[in-house]
mmCIF file of C-alpha atoms and ligand atoms in Angstrom:
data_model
loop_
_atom_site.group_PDB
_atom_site.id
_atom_site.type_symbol
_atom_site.label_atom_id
_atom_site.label_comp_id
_atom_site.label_asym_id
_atom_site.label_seq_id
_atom_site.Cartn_x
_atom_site.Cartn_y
_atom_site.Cartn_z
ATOM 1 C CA UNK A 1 -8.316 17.341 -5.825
ATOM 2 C CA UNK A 2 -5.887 15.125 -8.328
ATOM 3 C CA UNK A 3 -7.307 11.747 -8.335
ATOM 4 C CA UNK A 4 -4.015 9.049 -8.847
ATOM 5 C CA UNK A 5 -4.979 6.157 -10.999
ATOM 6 C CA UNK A 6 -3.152 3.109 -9.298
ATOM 7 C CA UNK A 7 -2.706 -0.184 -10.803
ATOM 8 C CA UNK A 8 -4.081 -3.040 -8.633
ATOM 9 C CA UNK A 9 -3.224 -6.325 -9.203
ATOM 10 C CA UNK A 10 -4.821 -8.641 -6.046
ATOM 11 C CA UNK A 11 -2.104 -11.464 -5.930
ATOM 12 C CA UNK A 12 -2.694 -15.025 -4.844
ATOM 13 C CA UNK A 13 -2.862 -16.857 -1.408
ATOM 14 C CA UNK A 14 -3.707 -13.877 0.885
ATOM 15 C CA UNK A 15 -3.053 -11.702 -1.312
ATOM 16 C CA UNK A 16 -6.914 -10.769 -2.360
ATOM 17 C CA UNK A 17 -7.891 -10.517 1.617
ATOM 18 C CA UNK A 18 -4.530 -7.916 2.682
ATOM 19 C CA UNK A 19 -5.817 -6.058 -0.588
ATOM 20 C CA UNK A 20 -9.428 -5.501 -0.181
ATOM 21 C CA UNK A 21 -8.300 -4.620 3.858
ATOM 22 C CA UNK A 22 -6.283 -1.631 2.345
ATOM 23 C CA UNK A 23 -8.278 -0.775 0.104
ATOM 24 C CA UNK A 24 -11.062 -0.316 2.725
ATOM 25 C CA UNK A 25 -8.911 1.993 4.749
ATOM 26 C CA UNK A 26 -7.628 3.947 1.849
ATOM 27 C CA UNK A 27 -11.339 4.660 0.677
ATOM 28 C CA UNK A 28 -12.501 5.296 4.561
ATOM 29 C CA UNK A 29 -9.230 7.754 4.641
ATOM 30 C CA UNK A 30 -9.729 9.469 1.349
ATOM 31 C CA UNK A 31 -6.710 8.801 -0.174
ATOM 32 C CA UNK A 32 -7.086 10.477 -3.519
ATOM 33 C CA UNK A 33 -6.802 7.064 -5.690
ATOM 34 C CA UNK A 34 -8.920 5.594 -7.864
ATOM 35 C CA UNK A 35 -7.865 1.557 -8.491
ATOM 36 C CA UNK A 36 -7.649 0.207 -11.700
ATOM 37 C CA UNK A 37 -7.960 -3.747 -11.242
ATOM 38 C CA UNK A 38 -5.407 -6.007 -13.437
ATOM 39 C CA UNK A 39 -4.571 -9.601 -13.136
ATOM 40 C CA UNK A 40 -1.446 -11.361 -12.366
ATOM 41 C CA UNK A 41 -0.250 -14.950 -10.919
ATOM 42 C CA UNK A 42 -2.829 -18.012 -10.706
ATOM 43 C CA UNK A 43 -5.508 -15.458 -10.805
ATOM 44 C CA UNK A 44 -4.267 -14.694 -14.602
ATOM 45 C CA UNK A 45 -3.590 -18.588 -15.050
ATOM 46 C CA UNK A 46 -7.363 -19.304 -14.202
ATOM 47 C CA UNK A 47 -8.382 -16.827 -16.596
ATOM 48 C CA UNK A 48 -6.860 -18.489 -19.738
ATOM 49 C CA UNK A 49 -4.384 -15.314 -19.566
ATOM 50 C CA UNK A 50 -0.329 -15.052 -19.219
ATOM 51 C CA UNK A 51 0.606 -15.415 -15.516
ATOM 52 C CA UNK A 52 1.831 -11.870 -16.206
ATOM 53 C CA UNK A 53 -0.422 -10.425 -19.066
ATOM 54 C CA UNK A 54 0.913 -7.936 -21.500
ATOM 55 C CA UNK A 55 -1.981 -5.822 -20.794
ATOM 56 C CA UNK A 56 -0.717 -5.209 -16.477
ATOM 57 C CA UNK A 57 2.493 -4.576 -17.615
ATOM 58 C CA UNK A 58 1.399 -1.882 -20.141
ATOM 59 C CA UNK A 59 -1.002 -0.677 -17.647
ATOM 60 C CA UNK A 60 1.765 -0.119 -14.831
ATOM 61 C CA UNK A 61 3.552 1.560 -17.870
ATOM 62 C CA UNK A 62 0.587 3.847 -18.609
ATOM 63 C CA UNK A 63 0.012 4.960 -14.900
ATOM 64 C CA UNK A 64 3.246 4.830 -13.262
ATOM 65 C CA UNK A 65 1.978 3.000 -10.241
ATOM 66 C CA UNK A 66 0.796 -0.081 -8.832
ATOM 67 C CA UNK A 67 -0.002 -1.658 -5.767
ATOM 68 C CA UNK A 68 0.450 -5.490 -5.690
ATOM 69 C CA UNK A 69 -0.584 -8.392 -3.312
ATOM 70 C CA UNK A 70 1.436 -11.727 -3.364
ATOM 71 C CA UNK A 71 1.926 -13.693 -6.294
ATOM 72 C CA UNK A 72 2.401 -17.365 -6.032
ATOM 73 C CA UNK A 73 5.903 -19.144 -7.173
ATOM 74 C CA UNK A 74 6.442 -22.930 -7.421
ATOM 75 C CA UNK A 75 9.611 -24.302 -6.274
ATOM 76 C CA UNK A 76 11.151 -26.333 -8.733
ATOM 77 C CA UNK A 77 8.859 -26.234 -11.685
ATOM 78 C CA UNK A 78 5.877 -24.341 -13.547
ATOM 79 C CA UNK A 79 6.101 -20.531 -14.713
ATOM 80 C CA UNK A 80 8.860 -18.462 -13.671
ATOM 81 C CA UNK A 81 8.254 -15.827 -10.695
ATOM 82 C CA UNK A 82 5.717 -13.252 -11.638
ATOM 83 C CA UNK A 83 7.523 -10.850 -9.544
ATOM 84 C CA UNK A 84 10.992 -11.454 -11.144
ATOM 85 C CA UNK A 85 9.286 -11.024 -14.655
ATOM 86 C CA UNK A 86 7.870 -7.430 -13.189
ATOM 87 C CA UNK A 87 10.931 -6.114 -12.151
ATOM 88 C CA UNK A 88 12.732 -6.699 -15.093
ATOM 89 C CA UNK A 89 10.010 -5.858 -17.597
ATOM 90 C CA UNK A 90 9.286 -2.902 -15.958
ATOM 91 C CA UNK A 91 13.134 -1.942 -14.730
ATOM 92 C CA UNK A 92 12.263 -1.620 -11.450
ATOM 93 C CA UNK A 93 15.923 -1.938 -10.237
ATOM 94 C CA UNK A 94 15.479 -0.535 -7.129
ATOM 95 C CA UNK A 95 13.506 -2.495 -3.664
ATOM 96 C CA UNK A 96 13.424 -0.564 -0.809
ATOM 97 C CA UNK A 97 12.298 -1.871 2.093
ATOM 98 C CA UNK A 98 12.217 0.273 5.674
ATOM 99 C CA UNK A 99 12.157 -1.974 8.996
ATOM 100 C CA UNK A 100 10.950 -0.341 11.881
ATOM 101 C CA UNK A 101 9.886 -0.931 16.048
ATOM 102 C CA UNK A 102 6.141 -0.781 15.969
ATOM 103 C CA UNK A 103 4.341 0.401 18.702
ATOM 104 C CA UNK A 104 3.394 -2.367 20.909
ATOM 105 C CA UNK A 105 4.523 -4.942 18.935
ATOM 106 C CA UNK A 106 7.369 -6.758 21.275
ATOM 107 C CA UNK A 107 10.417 -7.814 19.745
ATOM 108 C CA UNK A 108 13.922 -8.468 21.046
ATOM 109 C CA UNK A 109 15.124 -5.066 20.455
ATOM 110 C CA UNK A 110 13.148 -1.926 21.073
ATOM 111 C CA UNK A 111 14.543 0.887 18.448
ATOM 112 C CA UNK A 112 15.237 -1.157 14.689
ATOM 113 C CA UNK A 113 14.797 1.224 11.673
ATOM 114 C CA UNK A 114 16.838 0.188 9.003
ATOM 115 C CA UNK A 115 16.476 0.825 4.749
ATOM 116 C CA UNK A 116 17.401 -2.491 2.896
ATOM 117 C CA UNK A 117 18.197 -1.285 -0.612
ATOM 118 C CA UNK A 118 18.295 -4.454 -2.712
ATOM 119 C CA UNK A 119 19.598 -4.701 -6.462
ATOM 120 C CA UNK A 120 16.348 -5.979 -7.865
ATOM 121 C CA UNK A 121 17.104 -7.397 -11.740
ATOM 122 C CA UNK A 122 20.500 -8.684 -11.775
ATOM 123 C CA UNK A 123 22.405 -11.326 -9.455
ATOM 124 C CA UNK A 124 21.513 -14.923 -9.439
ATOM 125 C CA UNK A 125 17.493 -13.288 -10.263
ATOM 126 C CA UNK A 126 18.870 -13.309 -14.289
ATOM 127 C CA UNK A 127 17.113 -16.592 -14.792
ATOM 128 C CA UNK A 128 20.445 -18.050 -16.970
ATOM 129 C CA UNK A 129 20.549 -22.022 -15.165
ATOM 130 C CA UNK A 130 21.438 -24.623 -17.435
ATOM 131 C CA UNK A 131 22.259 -28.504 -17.085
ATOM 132 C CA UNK A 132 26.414 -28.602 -17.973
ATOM 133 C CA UNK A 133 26.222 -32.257 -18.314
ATOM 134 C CA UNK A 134 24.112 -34.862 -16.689
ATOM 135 C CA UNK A 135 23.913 -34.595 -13.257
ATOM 136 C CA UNK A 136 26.094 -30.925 -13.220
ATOM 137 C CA UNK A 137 23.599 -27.955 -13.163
ATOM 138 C CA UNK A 138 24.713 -23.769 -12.940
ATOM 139 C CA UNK A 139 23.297 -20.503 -12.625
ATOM 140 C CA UNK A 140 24.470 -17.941 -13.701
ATOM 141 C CA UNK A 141 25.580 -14.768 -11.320
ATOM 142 C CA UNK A 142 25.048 -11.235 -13.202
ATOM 143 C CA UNK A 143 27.013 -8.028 -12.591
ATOM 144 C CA UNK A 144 27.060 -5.307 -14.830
ATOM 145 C CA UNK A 145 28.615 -1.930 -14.554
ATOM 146 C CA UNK A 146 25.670 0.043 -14.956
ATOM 147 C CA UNK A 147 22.982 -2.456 -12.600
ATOM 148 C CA UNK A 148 25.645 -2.011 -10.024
ATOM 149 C CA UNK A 149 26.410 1.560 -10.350
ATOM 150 C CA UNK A 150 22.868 2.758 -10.925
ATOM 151 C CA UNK A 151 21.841 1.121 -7.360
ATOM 152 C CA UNK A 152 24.597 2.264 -5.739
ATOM 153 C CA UNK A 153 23.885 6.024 -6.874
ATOM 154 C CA UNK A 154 20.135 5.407 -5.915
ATOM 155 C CA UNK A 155 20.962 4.200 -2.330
ATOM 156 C CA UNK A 156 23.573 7.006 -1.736
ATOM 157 C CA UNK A 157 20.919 9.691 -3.247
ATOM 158 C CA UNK A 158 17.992 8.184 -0.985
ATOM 159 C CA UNK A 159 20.318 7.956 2.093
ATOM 160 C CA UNK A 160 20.654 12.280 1.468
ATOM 161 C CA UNK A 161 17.442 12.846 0.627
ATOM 162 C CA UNK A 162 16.003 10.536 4.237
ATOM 163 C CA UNK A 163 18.881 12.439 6.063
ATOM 164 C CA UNK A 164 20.384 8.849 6.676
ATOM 165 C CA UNK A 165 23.891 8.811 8.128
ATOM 166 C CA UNK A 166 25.719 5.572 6.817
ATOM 167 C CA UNK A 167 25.522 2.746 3.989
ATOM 168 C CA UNK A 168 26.315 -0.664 4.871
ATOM 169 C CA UNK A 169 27.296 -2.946 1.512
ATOM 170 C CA UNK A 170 26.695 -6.626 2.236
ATOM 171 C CA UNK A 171 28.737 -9.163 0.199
ATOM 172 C CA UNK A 172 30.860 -11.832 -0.315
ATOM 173 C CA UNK A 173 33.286 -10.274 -2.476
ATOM 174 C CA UNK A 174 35.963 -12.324 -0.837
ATOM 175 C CA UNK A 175 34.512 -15.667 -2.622
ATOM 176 C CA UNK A 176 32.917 -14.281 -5.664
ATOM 177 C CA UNK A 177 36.021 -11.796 -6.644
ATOM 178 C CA UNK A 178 34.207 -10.067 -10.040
ATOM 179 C CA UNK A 179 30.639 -10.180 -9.374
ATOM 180 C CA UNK A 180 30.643 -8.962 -5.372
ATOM 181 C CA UNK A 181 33.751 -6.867 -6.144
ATOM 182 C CA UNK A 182 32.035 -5.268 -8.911
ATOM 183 C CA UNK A 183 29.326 -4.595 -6.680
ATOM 184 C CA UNK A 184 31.117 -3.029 -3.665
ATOM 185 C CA UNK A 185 33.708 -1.104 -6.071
ATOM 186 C CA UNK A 186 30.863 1.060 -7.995
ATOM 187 C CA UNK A 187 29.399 1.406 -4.142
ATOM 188 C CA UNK A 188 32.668 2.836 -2.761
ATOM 189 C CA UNK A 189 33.266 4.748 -6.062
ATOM 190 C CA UNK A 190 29.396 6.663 -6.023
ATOM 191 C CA UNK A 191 30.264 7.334 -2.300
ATOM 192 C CA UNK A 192 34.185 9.216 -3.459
ATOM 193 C CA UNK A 193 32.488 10.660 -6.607
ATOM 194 C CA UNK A 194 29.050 12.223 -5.097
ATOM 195 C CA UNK A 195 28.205 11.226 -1.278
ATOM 196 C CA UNK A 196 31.629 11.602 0.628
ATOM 197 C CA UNK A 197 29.245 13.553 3.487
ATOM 198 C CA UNK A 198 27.203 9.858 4.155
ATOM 199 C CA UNK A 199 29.077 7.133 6.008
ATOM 200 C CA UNK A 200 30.427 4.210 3.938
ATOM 201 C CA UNK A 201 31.167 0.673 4.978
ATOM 202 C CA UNK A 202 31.511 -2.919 3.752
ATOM 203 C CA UNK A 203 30.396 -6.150 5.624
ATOM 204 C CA UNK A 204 30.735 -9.727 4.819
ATOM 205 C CA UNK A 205 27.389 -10.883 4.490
ATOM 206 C CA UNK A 206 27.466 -13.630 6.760
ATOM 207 C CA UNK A 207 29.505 -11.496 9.521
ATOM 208 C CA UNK A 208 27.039 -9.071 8.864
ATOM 209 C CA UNK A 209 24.156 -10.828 9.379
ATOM 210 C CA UNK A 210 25.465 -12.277 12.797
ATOM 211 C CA UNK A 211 26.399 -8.879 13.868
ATOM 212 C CA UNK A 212 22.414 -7.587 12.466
ATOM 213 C CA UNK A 213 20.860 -10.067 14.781
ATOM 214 C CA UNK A 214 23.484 -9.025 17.724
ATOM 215 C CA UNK A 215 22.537 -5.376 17.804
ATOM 216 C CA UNK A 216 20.757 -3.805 14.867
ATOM 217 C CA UNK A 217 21.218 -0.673 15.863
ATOM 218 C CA UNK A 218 25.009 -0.719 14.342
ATOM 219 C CA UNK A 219 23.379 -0.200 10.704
ATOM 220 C CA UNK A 220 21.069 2.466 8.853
ATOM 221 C CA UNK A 221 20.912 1.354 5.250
ATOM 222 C CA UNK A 222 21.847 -1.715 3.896
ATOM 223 C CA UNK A 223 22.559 -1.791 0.234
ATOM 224 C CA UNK A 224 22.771 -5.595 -1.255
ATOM 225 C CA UNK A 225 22.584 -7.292 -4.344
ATOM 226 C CA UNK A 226 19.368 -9.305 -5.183
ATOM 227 C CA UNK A 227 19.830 -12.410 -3.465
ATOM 228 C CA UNK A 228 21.243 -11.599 -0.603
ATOM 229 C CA UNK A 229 18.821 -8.480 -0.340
ATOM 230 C CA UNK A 230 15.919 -10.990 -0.286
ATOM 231 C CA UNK A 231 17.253 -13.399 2.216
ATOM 232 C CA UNK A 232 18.484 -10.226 4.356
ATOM 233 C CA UNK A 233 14.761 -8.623 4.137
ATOM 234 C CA UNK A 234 12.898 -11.290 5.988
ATOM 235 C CA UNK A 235 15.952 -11.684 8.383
ATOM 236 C CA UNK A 236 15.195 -8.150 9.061
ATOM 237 C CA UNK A 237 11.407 -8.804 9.512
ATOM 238 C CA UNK A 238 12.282 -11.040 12.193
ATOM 239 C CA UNK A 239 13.974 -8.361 14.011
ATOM 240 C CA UNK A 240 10.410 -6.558 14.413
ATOM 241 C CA UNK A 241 7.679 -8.886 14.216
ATOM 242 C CA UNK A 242 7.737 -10.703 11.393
ATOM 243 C CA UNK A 243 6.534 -10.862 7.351
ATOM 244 C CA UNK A 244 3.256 -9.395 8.651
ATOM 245 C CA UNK A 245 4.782 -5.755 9.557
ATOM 246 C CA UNK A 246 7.181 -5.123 6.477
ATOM 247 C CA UNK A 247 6.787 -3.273 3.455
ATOM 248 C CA UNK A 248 8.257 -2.383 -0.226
ATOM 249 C CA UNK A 249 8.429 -0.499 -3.169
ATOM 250 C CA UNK A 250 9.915 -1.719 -6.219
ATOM 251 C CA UNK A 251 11.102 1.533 -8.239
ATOM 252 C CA UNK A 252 12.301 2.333 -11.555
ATOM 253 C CA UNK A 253 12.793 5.748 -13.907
ATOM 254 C CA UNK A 254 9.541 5.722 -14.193
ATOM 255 C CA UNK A 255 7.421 3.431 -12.687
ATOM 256 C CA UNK A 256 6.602 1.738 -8.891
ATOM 257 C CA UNK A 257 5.234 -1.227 -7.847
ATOM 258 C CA UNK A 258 4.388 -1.136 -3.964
ATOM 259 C CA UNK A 259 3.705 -4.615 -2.161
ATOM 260 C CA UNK A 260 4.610 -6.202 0.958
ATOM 261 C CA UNK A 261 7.964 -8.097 1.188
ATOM 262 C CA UNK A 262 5.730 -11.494 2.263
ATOM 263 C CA UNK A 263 4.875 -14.323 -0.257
ATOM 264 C CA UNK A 264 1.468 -15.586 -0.744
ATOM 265 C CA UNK A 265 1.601 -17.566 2.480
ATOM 266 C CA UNK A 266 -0.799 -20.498 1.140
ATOM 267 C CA UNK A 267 -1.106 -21.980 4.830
ATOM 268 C CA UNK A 268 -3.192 -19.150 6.021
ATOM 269 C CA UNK A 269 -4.753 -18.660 2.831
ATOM 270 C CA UNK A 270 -8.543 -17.781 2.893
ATOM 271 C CA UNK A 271 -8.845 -17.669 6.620
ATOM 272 C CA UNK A 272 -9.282 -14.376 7.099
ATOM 273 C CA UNK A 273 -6.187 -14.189 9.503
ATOM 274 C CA UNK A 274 -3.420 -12.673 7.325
ATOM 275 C CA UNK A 275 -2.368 -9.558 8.860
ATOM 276 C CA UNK A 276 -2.486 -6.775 6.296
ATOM 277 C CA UNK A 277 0.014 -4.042 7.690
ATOM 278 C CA UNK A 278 2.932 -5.039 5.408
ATOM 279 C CA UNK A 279 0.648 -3.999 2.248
ATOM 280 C CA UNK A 280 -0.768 -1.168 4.026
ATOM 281 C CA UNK A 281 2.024 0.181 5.324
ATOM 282 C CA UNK A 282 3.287 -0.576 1.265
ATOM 283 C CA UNK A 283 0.296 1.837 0.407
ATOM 284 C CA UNK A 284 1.790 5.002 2.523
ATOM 285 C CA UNK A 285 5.141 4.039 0.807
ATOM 286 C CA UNK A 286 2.948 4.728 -2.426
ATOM 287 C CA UNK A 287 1.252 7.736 -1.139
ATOM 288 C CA UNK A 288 4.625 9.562 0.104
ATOM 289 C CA UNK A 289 5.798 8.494 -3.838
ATOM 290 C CA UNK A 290 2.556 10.111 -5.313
ATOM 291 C CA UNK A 291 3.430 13.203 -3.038
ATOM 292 C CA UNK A 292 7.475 13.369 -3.837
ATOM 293 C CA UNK A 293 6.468 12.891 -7.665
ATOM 294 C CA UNK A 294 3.928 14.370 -8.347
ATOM 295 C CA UNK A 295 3.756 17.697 -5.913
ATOM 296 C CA UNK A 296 0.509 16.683 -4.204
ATOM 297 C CA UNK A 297 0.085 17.321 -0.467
ATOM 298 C CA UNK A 298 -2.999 15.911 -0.169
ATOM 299 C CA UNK A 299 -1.372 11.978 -0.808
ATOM 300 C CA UNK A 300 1.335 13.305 2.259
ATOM 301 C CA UNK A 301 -1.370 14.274 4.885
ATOM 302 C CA UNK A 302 -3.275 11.248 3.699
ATOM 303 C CA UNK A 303 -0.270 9.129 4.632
ATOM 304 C CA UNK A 304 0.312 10.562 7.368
ATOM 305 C CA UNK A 305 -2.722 10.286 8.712
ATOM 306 C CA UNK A 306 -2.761 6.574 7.893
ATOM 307 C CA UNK A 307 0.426 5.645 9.669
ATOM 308 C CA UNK A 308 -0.749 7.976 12.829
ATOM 309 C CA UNK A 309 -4.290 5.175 12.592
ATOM 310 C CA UNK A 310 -2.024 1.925 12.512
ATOM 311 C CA UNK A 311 0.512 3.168 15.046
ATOM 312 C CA UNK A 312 -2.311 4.032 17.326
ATOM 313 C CA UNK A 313 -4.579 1.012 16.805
ATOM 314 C CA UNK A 314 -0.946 -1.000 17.835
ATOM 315 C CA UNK A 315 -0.457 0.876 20.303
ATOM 316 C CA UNK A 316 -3.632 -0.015 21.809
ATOM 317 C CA UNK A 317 -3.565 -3.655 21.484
ATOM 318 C CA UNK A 318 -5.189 -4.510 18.247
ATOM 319 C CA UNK A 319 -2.900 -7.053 16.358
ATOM 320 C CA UNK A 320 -3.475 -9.567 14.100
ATOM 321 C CA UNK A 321 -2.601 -13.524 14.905
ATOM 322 C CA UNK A 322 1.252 -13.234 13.368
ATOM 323 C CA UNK A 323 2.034 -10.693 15.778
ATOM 324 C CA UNK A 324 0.434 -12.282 18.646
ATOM 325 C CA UNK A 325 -2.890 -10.894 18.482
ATOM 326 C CA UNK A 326 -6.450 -11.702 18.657
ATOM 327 C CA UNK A 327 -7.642 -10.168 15.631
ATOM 328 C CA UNK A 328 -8.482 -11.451 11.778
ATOM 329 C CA UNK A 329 -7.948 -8.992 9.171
ATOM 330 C CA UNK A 330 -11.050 -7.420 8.839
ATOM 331 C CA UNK A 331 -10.962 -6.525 12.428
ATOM 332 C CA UNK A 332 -7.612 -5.428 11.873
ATOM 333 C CA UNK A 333 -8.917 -3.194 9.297
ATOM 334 C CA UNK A 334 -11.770 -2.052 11.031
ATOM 335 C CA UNK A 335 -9.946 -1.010 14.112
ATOM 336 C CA UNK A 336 -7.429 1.063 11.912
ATOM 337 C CA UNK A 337 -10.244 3.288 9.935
ATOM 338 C CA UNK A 338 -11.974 3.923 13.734
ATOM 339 C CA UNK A 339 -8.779 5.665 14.456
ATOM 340 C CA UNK A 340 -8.250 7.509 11.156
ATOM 341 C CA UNK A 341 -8.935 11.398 12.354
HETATM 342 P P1 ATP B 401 7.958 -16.187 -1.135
HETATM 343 O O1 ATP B 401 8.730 -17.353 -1.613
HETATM 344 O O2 ATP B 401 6.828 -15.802 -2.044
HETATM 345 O O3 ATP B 401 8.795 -15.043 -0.669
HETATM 346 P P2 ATP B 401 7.857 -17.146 1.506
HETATM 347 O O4 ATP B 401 8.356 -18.511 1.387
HETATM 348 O O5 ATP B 401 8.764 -16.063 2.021
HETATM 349 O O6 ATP B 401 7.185 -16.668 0.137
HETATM 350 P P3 ATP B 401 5.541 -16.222 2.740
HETATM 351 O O7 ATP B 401 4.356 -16.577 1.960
HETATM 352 O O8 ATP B 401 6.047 -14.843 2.665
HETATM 353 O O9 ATP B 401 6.646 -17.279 2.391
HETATM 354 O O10 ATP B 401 5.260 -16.480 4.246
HETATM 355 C C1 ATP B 401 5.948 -17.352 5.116
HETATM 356 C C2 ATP B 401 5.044 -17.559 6.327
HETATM 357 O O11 ATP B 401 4.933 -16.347 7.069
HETATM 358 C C3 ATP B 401 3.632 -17.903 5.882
HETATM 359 O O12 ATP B 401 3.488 -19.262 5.729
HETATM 360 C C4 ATP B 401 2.777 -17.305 6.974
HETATM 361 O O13 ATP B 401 2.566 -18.226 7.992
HETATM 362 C C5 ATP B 401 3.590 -16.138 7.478
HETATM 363 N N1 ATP B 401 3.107 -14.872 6.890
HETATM 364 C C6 ATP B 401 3.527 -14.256 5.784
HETATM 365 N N2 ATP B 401 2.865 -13.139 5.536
HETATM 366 C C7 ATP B 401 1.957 -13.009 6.525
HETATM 367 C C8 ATP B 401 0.936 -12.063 6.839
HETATM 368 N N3 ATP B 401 0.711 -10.975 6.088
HETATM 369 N N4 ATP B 401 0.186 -12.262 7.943
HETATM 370 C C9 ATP B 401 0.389 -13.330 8.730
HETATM 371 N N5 ATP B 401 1.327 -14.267 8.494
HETATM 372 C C10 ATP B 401 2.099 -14.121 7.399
#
């Protein structure tokens, strides 16, 4: 059997507890992987290294693949984001981030399952801010032709490939005239050029968002630029459980970098509480990758078999804290490889 070597890079905050959890039930599942441990974040920092060192980044290169816990960024000051550096060293323009019902996990709504597609290295993510003159600061929106046309071809290609029926653009293009209406105008030109067959629509984001939170059922895929494709994604999250129970790829030509959409989440930090489905459910995300990319079955029956564990350990009642739950994440953990078959 092919053994994948994956990058892992443990994160900060909870980041080293959700990791070592998924690990565990990779290992207990056989998931043909073999990890290849890099740092990143304050665990670089406290190292004497970069907060991103050069040799992650050419690791990730090397292998194609990593699978990332939270990194830590301060608000305000310090070193920029570690996961904004990622993405844009490593071109990983496209996030995609599925948001499904979970079996008994009770939300508002019973049958979500959405595909946010967010733009992941241009928008207000290109770092340009700068102090006009005292007491007048800016940032700097991005658009380009090709960032906006390249995710737009990606989401329409994705939506054909999962057999999804209809893109929804969010955006303000009524406000910011050239960077939105770039944004929608290469969407609505990939979907006349190559995708007429998939549904098109635009929304203004914050129409959209009231009508996502009315009945999400009205959308499939989402596509959004970065900012708004962040803010959207934990919007989302709240429409099935919360940060706990959503996950992500970041994806480039050729490279991915799976992790959960949730931060480091410093309150819960180190208790042993954090719920570790978002990065494991990350983790299939990489296995069904492995298994498009690189031909191998035995990363698709591996995920699959996975997913069946964590559906059925939901279904029968073990949930961590976030999700209203008695269980830490060990337990979590535990109760997920007892139903691996
Ligand atoms: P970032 O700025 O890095 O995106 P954030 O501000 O979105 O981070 P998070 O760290 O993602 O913040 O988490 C917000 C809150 O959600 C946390 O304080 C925590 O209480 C809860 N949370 C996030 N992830 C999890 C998890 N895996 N399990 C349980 N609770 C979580």
């Amino acid at each position: 059997m092919t053994q994948h070597t994956v990058v892992l890079i443990a994160g900060d905050g909870i980041g080293p507890e959700v990791t070592q959890a998924v690990q565990r039930i990779l290992e207990a599942a056989k998931a043909p992987v073999v990890w290849e441990e890099h740092p990143a974040g304050l665990a670089a920092l406290e190292r004497d290294l970069d907060v991103l060192p050069e040799s992650t980044i050419e690791a990730i290169r090397h292998y194609g693949i990593a699978l990332k816990g939270p990194c830590t960024t301060p608000v305000g000051k310090g070193f920029s984001s570690v996961n904004v550096q990622l993405r844009k060293q490593l071109d990983l323009y496209a996030a995609v981030r599925p948001v499904r019902t979970l079996p008994g996990v009770e939300t508002r709504f019973e049958d979500v399952d959405l595909v946010i597609i967010r733009e992941n290295t241009e928008g207000l993510y290109s770092g340009v801010e700068n102090e006009v003159t005292p007491g007048v600061v800016m940032s700097m929106k991005v658009a380009s032709d090709r960032g906006c046309r390249r995710i737009a071809h990606w989401a329409f290609r994705y939506a054909t490939q999962r057999r999804r029926e209809k893109i929804t653009v969010f955006h303000k293009a009524n406000i910011m005239k050239l960077t939105d209406g770039l944004f929608i105008r290469m969407a609505a030109e990939e979907h006349q050029r190559e995708y007429p067959n998939i549904g098109y629509q635009e929304a203004i984001i914050d129409a959209g968002c009231m009508r996502l939170v009315q009945d999400p059922s009205q959308f499939d895929v989402l596509l959004l630029e970065n900012l708004y494709g962040d803010v959207v994604s934990d919007l989302c999250a709240g429409l099935v459980g919360g940060l706990g129970v959503v996950p992500g790829a970041n994806i480039g030509e050729t490279q991915a970098v799976f992790e959960a959409v949730h931060g480091s989440a410093p309150d819960i930090a180190g208790k042993g509480v954090a719920n570790p489905l978002a990065l494991l459910m990350s983790a299939v995300m990489m296995l069904n990758y492995l298994a498009d990319n690189r031909n191998d079955d035995a990363c698709r029956s591996c995920a699959v078999k996975i997913r069946d564990a964590y559906d059925q350990a939901l279904t029968d009642g073990c949930k961590t804290g976030d999700l209203r739950g008695e269980l830490g994440t060990n337990e979590f953990a535990d109760a997920v490889i007892e139903r691996l078959s």
